Coordinates of C-alpha atoms in Angstrom, one line a residue:
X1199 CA -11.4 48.5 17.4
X1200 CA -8.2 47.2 20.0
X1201 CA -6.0 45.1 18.6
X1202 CA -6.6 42.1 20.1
X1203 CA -10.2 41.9 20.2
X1204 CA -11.7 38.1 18.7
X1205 CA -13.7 39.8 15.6
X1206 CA -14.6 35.7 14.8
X1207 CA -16.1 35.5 18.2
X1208 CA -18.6 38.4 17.4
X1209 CA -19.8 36.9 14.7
X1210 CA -24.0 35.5 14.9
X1211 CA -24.6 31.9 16.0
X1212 CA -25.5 31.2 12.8
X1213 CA -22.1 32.0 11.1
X1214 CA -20.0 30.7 13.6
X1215 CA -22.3 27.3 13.7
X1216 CA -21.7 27.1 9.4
X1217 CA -17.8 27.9 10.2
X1218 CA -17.4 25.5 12.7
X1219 CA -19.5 22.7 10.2
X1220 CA -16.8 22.9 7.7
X1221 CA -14.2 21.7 9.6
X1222 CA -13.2 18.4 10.8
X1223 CA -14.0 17.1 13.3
X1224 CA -10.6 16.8 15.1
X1225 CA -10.7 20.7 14.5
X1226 CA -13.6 21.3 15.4
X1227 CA -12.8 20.3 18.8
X1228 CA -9.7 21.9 19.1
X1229 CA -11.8 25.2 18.1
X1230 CA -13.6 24.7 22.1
X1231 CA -10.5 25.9 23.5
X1232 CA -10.5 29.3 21.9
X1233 CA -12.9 30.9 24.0
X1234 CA -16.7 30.7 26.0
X1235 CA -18.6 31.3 23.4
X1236 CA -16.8 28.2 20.9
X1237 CA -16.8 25.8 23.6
X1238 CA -19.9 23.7 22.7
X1239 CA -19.9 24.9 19.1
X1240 CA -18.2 21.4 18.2
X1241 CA -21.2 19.7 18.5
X1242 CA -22.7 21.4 15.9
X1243 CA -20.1 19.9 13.8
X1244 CA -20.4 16.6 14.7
X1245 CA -24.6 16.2 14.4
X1246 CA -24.2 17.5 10.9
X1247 CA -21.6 15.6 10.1
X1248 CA -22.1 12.3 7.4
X1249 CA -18.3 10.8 7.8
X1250 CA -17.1 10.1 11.4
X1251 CA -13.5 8.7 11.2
X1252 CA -11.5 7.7 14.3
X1253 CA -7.9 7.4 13.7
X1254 CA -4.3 7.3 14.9
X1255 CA -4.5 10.8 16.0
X1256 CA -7.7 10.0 18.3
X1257 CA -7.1 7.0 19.1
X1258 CA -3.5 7.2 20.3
X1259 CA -4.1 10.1 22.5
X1260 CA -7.1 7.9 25.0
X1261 CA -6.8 4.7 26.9
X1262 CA -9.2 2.3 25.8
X1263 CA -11.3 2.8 28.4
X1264 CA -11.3 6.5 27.0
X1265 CA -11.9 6.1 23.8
X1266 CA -15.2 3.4 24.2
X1267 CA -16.3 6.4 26.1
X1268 CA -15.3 8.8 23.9
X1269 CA -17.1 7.1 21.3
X1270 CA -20.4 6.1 22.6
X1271 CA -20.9 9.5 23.6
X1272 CA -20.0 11.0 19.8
X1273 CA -22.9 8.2 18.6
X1274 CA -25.2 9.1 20.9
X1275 CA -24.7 12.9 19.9
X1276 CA -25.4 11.9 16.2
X1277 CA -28.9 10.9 16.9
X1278 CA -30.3 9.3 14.5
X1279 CA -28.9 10.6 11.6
X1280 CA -27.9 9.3 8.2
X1281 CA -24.0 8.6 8.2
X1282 CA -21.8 7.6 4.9
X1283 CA -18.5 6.6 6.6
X1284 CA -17.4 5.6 9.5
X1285 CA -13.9 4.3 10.8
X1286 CA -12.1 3.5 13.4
X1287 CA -8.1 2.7 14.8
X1288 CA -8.3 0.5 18.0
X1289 CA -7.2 -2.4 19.4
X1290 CA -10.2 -4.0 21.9
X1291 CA -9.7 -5.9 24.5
X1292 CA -12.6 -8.4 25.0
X1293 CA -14.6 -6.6 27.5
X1294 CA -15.0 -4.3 24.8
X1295 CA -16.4 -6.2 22.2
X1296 CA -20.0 -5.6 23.3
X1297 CA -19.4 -2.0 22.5
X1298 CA -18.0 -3.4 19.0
X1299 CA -20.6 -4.8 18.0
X1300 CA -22.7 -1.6 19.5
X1301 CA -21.2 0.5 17.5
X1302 CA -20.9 -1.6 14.1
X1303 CA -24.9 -2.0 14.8
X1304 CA -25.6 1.4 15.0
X1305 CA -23.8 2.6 12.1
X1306 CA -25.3 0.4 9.8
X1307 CA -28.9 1.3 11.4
X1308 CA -27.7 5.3 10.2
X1309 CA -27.3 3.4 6.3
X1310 CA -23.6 3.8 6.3
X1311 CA -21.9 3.1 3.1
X1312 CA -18.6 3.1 3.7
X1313 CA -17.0 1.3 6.7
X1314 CA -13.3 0.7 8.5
X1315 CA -12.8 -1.5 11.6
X1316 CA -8.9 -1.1 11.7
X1317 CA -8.4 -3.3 14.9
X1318 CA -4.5 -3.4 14.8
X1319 CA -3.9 -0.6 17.1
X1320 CA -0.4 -1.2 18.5
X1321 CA 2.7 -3.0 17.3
X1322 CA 2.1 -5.3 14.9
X1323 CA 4.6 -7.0 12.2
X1324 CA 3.9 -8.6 8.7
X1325 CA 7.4 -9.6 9.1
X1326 CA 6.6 -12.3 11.9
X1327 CA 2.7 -12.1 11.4
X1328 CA 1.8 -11.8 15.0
X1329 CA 0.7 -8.9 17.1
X1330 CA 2.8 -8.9 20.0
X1331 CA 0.1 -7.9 22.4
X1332 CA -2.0 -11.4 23.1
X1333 CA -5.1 -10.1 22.4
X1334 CA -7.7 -12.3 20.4
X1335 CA -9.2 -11.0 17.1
X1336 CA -12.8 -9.8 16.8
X1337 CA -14.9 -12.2 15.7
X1338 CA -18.1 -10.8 14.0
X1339 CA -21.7 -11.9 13.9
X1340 CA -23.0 -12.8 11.2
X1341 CA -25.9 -10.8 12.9
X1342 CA -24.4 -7.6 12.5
X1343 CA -24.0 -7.5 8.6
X1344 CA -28.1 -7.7 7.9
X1345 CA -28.1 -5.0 5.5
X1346 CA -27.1 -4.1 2.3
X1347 CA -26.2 -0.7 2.6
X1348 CA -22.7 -0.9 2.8
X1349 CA -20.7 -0.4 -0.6
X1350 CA -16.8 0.3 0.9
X1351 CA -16.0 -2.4 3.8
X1352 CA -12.4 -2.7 5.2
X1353 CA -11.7 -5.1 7.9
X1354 CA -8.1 -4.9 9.7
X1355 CA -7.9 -8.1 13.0
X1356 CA -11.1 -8.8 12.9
X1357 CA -12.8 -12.7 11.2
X1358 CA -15.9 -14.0 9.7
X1359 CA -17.9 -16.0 12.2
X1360 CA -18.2 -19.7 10.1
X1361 CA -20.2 -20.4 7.9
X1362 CA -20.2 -16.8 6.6
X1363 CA -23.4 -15.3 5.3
X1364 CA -22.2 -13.7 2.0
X1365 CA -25.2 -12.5 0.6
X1366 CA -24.7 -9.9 3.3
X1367 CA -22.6 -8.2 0.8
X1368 CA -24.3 -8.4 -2.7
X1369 CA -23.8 -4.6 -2.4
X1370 CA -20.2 -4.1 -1.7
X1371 CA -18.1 -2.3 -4.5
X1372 CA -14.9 -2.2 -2.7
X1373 CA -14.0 -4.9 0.4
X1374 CA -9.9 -5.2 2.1
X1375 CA -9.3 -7.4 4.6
X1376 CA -6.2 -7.8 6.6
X1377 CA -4.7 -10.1 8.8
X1378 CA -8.2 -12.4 9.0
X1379 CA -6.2 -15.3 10.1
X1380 CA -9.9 -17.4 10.2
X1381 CA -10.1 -16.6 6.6
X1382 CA -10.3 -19.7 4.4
X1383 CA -10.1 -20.4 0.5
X1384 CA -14.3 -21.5 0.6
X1385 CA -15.1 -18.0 2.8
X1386 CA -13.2 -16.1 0.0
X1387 CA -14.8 -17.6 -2.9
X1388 CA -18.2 -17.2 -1.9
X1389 CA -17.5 -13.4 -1.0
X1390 CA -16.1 -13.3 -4.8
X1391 CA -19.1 -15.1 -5.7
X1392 CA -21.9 -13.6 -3.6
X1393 CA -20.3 -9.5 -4.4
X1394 CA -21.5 -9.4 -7.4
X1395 CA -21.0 -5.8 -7.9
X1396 CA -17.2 -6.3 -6.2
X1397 CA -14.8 -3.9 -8.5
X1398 CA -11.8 -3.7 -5.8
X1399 CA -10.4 -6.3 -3.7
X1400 CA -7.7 -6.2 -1.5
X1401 CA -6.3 -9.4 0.5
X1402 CA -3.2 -8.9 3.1
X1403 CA -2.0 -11.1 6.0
X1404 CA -4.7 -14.2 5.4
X1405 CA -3.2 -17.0 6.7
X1406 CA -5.2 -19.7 6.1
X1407 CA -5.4 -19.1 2.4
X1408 CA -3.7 -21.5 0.2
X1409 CA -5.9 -21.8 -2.6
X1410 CA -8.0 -18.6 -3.9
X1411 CA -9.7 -18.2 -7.3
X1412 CA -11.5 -15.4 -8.6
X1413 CA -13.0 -16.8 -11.5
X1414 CA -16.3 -15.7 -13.4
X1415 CA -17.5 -14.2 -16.7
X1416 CA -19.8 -12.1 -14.8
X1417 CA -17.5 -10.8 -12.3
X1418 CA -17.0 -6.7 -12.6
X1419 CA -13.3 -7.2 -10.5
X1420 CA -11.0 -4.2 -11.7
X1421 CA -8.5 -4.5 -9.0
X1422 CA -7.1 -7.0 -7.4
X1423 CA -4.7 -7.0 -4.7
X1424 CA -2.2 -9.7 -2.1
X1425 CA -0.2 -8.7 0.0
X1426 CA 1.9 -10.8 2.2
X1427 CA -0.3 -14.3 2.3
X1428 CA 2.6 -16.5 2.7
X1429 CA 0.5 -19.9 2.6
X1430 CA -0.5 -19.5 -0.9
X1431 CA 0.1 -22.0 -3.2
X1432 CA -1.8 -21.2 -5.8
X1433 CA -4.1 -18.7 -7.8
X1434 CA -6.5 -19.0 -10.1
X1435 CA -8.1 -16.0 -12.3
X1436 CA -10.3 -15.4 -14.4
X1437 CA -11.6 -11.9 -14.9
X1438 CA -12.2 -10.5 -18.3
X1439 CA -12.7 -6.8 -16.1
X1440 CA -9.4 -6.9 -14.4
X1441 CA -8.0 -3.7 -14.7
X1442 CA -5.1 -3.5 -12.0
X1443 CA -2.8 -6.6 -10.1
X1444 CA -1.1 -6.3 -7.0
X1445 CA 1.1 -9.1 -6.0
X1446 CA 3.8 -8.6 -2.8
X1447 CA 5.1 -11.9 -1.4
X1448 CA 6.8 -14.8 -1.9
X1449 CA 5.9 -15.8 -5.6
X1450 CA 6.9 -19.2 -6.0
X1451 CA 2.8 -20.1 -6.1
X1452 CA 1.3 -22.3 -9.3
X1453 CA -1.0 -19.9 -11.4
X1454 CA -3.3 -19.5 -13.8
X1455 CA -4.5 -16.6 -15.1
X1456 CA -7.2 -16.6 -18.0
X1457 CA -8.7 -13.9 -19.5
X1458 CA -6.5 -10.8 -18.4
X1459 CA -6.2 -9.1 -21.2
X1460 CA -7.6 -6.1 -20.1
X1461 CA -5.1 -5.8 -17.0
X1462 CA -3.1 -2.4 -17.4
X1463 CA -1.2 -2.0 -14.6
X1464 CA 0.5 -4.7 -12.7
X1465 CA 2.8 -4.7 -9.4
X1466 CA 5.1 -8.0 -9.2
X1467 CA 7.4 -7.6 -6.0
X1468 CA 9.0 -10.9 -4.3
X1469 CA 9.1 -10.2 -0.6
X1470 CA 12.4 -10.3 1.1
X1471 CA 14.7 -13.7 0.9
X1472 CA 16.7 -15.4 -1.8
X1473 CA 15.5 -16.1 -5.6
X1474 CA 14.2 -19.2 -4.6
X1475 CA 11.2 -16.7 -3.2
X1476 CA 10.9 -15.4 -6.9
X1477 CA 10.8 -19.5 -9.0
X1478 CA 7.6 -18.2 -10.6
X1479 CA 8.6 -14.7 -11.6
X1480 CA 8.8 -14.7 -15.1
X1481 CA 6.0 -17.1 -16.3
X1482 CA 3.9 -14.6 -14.6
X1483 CA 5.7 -11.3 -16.0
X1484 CA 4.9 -13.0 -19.8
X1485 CA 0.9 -13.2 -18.9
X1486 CA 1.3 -10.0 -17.9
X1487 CA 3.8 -8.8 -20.6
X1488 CA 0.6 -6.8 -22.5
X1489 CA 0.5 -3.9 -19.3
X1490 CA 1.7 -0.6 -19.9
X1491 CA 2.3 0.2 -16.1
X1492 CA 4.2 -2.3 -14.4
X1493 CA 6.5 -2.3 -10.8
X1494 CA 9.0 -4.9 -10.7
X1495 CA 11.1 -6.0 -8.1
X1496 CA 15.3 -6.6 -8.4
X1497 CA 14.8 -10.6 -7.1
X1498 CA 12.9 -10.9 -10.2
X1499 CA 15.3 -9.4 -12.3
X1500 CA 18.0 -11.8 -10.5
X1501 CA 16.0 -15.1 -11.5
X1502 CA 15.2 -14.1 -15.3
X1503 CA 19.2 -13.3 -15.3
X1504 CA 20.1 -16.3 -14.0
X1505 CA 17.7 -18.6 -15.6
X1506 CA 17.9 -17.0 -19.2
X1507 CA 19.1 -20.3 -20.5
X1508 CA 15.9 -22.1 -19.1
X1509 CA 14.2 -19.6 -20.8
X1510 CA 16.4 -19.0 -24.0
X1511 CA 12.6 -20.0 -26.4
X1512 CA 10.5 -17.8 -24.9
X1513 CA 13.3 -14.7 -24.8
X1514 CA 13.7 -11.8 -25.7
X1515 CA 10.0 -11.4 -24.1
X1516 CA 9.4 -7.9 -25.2
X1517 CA 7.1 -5.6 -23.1
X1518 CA 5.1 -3.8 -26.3
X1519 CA 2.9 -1.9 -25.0
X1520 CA 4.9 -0.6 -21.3
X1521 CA 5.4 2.8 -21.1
X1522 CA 6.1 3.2 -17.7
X1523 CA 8.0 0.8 -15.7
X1524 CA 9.6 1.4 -12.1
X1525 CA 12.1 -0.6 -10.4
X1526 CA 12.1 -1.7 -7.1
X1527 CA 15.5 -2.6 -6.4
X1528 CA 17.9 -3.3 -3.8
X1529 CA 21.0 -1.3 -2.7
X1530 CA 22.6 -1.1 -6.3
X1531 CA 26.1 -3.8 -6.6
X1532 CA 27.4 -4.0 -9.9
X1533 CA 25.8 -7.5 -9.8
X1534 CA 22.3 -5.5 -9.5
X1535 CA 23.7 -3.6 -12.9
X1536 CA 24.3 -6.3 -14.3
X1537 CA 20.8 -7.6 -13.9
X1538 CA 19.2 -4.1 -14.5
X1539 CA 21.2 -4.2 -18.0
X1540 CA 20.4 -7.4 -18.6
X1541 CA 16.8 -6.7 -18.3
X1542 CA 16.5 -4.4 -20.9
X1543 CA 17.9 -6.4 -23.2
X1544 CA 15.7 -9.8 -22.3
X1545 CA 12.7 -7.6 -22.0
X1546 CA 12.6 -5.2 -24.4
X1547 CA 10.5 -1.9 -23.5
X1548 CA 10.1 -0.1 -26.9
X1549 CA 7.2 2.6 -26.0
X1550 CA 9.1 2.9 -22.5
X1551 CA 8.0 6.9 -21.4
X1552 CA 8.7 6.9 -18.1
X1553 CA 11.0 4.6 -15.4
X1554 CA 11.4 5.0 -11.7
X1555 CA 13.8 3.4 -10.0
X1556 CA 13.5 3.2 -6.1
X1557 CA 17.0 2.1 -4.0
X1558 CA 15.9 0.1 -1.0
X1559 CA 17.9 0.3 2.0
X1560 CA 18.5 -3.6 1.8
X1561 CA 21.9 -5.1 1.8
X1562 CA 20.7 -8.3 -0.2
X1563 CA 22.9 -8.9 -2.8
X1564 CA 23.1 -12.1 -5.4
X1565 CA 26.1 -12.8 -7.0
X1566 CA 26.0 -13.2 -10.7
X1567 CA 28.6 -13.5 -13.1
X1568 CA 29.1 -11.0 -16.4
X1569 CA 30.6 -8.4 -18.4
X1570 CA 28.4 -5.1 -18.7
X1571 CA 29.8 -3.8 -21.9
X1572 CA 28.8 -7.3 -23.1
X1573 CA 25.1 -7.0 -22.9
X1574 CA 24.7 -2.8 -23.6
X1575 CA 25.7 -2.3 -27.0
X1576 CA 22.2 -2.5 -28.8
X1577 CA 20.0 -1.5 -25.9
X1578 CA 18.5 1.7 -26.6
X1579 CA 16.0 3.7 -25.3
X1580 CA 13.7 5.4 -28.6
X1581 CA 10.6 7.0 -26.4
X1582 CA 12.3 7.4 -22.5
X1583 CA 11.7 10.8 -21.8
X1584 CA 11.3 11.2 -17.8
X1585 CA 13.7 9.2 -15.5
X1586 CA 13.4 9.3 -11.3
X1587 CA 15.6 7.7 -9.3
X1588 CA 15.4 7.5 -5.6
X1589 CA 17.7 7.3 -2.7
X1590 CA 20.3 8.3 -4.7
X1591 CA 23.9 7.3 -2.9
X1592 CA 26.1 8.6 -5.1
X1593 CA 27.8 5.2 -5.3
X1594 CA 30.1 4.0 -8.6
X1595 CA 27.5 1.6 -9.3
X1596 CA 24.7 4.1 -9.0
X1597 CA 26.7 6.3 -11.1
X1598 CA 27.2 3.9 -13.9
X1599 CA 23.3 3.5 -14.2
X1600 CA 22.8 6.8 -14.4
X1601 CA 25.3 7.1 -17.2
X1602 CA 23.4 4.3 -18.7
X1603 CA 20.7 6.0 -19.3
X1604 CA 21.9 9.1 -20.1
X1605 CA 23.9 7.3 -23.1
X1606 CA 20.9 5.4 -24.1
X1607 CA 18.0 7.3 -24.3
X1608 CA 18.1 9.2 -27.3
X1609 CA 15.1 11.8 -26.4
X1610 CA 15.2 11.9 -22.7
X1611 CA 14.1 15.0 -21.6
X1612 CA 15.0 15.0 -17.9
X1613 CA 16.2 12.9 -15.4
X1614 CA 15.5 13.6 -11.4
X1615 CA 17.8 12.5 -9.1
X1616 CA 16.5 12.6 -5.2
X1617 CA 19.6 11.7 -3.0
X1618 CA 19.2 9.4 0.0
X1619 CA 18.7 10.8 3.9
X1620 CA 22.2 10.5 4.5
X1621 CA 23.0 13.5 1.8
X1622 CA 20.2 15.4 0.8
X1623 CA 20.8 17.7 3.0
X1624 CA 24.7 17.6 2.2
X1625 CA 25.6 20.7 -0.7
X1626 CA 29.1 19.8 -1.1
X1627 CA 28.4 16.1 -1.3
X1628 CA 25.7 17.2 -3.6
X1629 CA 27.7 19.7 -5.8
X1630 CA 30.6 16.4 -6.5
X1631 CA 27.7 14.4 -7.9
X1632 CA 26.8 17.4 -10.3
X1633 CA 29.8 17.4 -11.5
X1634 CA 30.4 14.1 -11.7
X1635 CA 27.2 13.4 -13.9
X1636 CA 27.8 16.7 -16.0
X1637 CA 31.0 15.3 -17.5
X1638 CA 28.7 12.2 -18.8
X1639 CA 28.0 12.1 -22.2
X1640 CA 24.3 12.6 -23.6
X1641 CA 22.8 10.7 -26.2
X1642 CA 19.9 13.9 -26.1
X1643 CA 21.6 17.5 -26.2
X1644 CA 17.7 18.2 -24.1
X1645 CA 18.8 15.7 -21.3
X1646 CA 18.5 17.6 -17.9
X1647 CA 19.8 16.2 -14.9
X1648 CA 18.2 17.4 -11.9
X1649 CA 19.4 17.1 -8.3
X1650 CA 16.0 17.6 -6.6
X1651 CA 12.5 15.7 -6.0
X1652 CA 9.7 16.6 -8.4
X1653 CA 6.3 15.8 -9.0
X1654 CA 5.3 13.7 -10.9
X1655 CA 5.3 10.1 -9.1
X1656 CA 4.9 6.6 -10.1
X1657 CA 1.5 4.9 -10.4
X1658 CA 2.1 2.4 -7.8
X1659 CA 2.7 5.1 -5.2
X1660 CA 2.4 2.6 -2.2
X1661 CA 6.1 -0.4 -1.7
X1662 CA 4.7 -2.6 0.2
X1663 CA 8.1 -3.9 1.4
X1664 CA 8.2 -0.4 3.7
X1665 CA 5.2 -1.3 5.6
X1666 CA 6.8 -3.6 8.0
X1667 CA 5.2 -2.2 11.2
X1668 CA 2.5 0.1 11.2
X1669 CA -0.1 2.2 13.5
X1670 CA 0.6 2.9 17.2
X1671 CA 4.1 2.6 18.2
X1672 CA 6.5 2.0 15.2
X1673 CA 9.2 -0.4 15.3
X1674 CA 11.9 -1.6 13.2
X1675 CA 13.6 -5.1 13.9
X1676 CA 16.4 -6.0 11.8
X1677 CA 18.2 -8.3 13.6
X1678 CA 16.2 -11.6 12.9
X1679 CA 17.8 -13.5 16.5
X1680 CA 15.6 -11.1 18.8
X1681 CA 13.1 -13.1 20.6
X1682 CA 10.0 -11.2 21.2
X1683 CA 7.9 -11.6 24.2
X1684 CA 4.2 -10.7 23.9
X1685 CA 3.4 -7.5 25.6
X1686 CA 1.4 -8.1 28.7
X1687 CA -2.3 -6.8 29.0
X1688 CA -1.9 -4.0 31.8
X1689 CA -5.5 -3.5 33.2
X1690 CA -4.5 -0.3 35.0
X1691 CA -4.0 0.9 31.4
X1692 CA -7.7 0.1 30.8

């Protein structure tokens, strides 16, 4: 046998077809180039397939024009058969919402489950909430959502045609909308009230929400998240299933929350700004102050700091059941130690396993006076065993936390250190902070300090405060005096 003959190639039909079926389907069609006899064999693929998902990597690679083309001809490949998902990255102009709607229609004739309609394609920005390319939002039919198949909806630039049909969606499990800018407080609290079997909810970019409640003895809610709806004023909930909260944004909204006891995890981050972005901070931390996974952003340390006094009876509010607590916090100052410190000492963390603390690259900075060695001396750590810190600098300040810890935690068993991308890749920069921190004195002789990532991660993997632009071209705007122009529609690019 030579040595370059295609053995694969050889193979039956049969074999090849089952080989092919495993892949996906991006693969699949990659596959065709490899020779004659594989170039249709990505068909196969796709009629078998029960999950069709269209994403950056198709979508980015086609005009529009393209990919409608693309696309009716994969559905019309797939026949008639049964589909479970089906998703899609694009950003339509009009004359392609007929084919929109096509394509949402035939899905859901195939009994599909589980359904994306990410119509953001492009550059977009939470930051300014606008998409900077004119084009109008989908509006769908009420028409179009006639069955109850579906249990996994998310909807990304598209709205609710008004009034909305919610009884569409008595068999959703799990529905994300973002960036519905038609969205109002009565659509939402019919969804919530219609979804009866709704167990994960997640709201981003809604601008016309000022008011939401999720409210109801019956409701089976376990996770609820908000993300960057900068109208709200206030939020009502009441959900004796409530597992998991999610709050990014400004959090100076009026709330009451009834009935969370069974919350365990909960993510508090103000969004960027001053600490007047953060007023409502800690009377939402002492609902919550039963979780034993929480992620907590530095503005919120900075207003329980600076308004202990107003809440010198309700303080020390001690975390009793936390046992793994990450910190969200700006580039570290000595007036960030000083709230970190302080922290600990207002919110006391007894059963605290595990803490995470991820640097931003933000330069905000609050000045607050205080002595450290004031506030330290009977903060201790009994149960801290694993310590992560991120974007590691190497400054004095950063160095001093670190030595923090490593004095007050009396069974810590390691602490990872992952330096930022200005040194990781820097030894000798590396080898000073070694031997900087290996002069620092232990309060656990089985301390290790470790100068490299590892594995285990925080629960709230996602920071929402990274995910200022997203899908298609990537953009990052700091300086806040650039006036954008929209992007005008080229119809040669059609």
């Amino acid at each position: 046998m030579g040595r370059g003959e295609d053995r694969i190639s050889n193979l039956p039909n049969e074999i090849l077809q089952s080989i092919i079926c495993l892949m996906p389907l991006k693969y699949a069609i990659r596959a065709s180039t490899l020779s004659k006899r594989w170039r249709h064999l990505w068909r196969f693929n796709l009629i078998s397939s029960t999950s069709l998902q269209f994403g950056e990597d198709f979508s980015c690679n086609q005009s529009p024009k393209q990919f409608v083309a693309t696309l009716d001809r994969y559905l019309q490949l797939h026949g008639d058969r049964n589909l479970d998902k089906f998703g899609i990255l694009f950003s339509p102009f009009d004359i392609f919402s007929p084919n929109l709607e096509n394509w949402v229609a035939t899905v859901l004739a195939k009994g599909v489950k589980e359904l994306e309609l990410d119509l953001s394609q492009g550059i977009s920005s939470s930051a300014f909430e606008f998409c900077m390319d004119d084009r109008m939002s989908f509006l769908i039919p009420n028409s179009l959502f006639n069955g109850n198949s579906l249990t996994h909806l998310s909807l990304s630039r598209c709205n609710f045609s008004d009034p909305l049909d919610s009884a569409n969606f008595v068999g959703l499990s799990s529905l994300s909308l973002d960036s519905m800018n038609l969205l109002t407080d009565a659509m939402l609290t019919n969804i919530v009230k219609y979804c009866v079997s709704l167990e994960s909810l997640f709201i981003k970019r809604c601008e016309l929400l000022e008011f939401v409640k999720f409210v109801g003895d019956k409701l089976k809610l376990r996770k609820l998240v908000i993300v960057d709806c900068r109208t709200l004023l206030a939020i009502k909930i009441l959900a004796p299933k409530l597992e998991s909260f999610v709050y990014y944004g400004w959090i100076s909204f009026r709330h009451l929350f009834c009935n969370v006891s069974k919350v365990n995890d909960a993510y508090l981050c103000a969004d960027t700004g001053g600490e007047e972005y953060a007023v409502n901070f800690f009377s939402i931390l002492s609902d919550l102050s039963h979780v034993k996974v929480l992620t907590i952003c530095s503005m919120g340390l900075v207003h329980i700091v600076s308004q202990q006094h107003e809440y010198s009876e309700e303080l020390p509010l001690e975390l009793c059941n936390l046992q793994e607590l990450q910190l969200v916090s700006d580039a570290i100052s000595e007036e960030q130690i000083y709230c970190i410190f302080s922290f600990f000492r207002l919110c006391p963390s007894p059963f605290l396993e595990k803490l995470f603390v991820q640097i931003t690259s933000d330069s905000y900075k609050e000045s607050i006076s205080g002595s450290v060695e004031e506030i330290i001396t009977d903060i201790v750590f009994p149960n801290l065993k694993f310590i992560k810190i991120t974007n590691f600098g190497g400054s004095s300040a950063e160095l001093k936390l670190v030595k923090f810890f490593l004095e007050k935690a009396i069974v810590l068993e390691s602490i990872f250190i992952l330096m930022n991308d200005c040194h990781i890749s820097n030894n000798c920069f590396q080898r000073i902070i070694e031997g900087q921190l290996s002069v620092i004195p232990k309060a656990s002789k089985d301390a290790h300090i470790v100068i490299a990532d590892c594995a285990l991660n925080p629960t709230h993997a996602t920071l929402y405060h990274e995910e200022k632009y997203r899908n298609g071209t990537t953009v990052n705007f700091h300086d806040e005096s650039i006036i954008f122009e929209s992007i005008p529609l080229d119809q040669n690019f059609l």
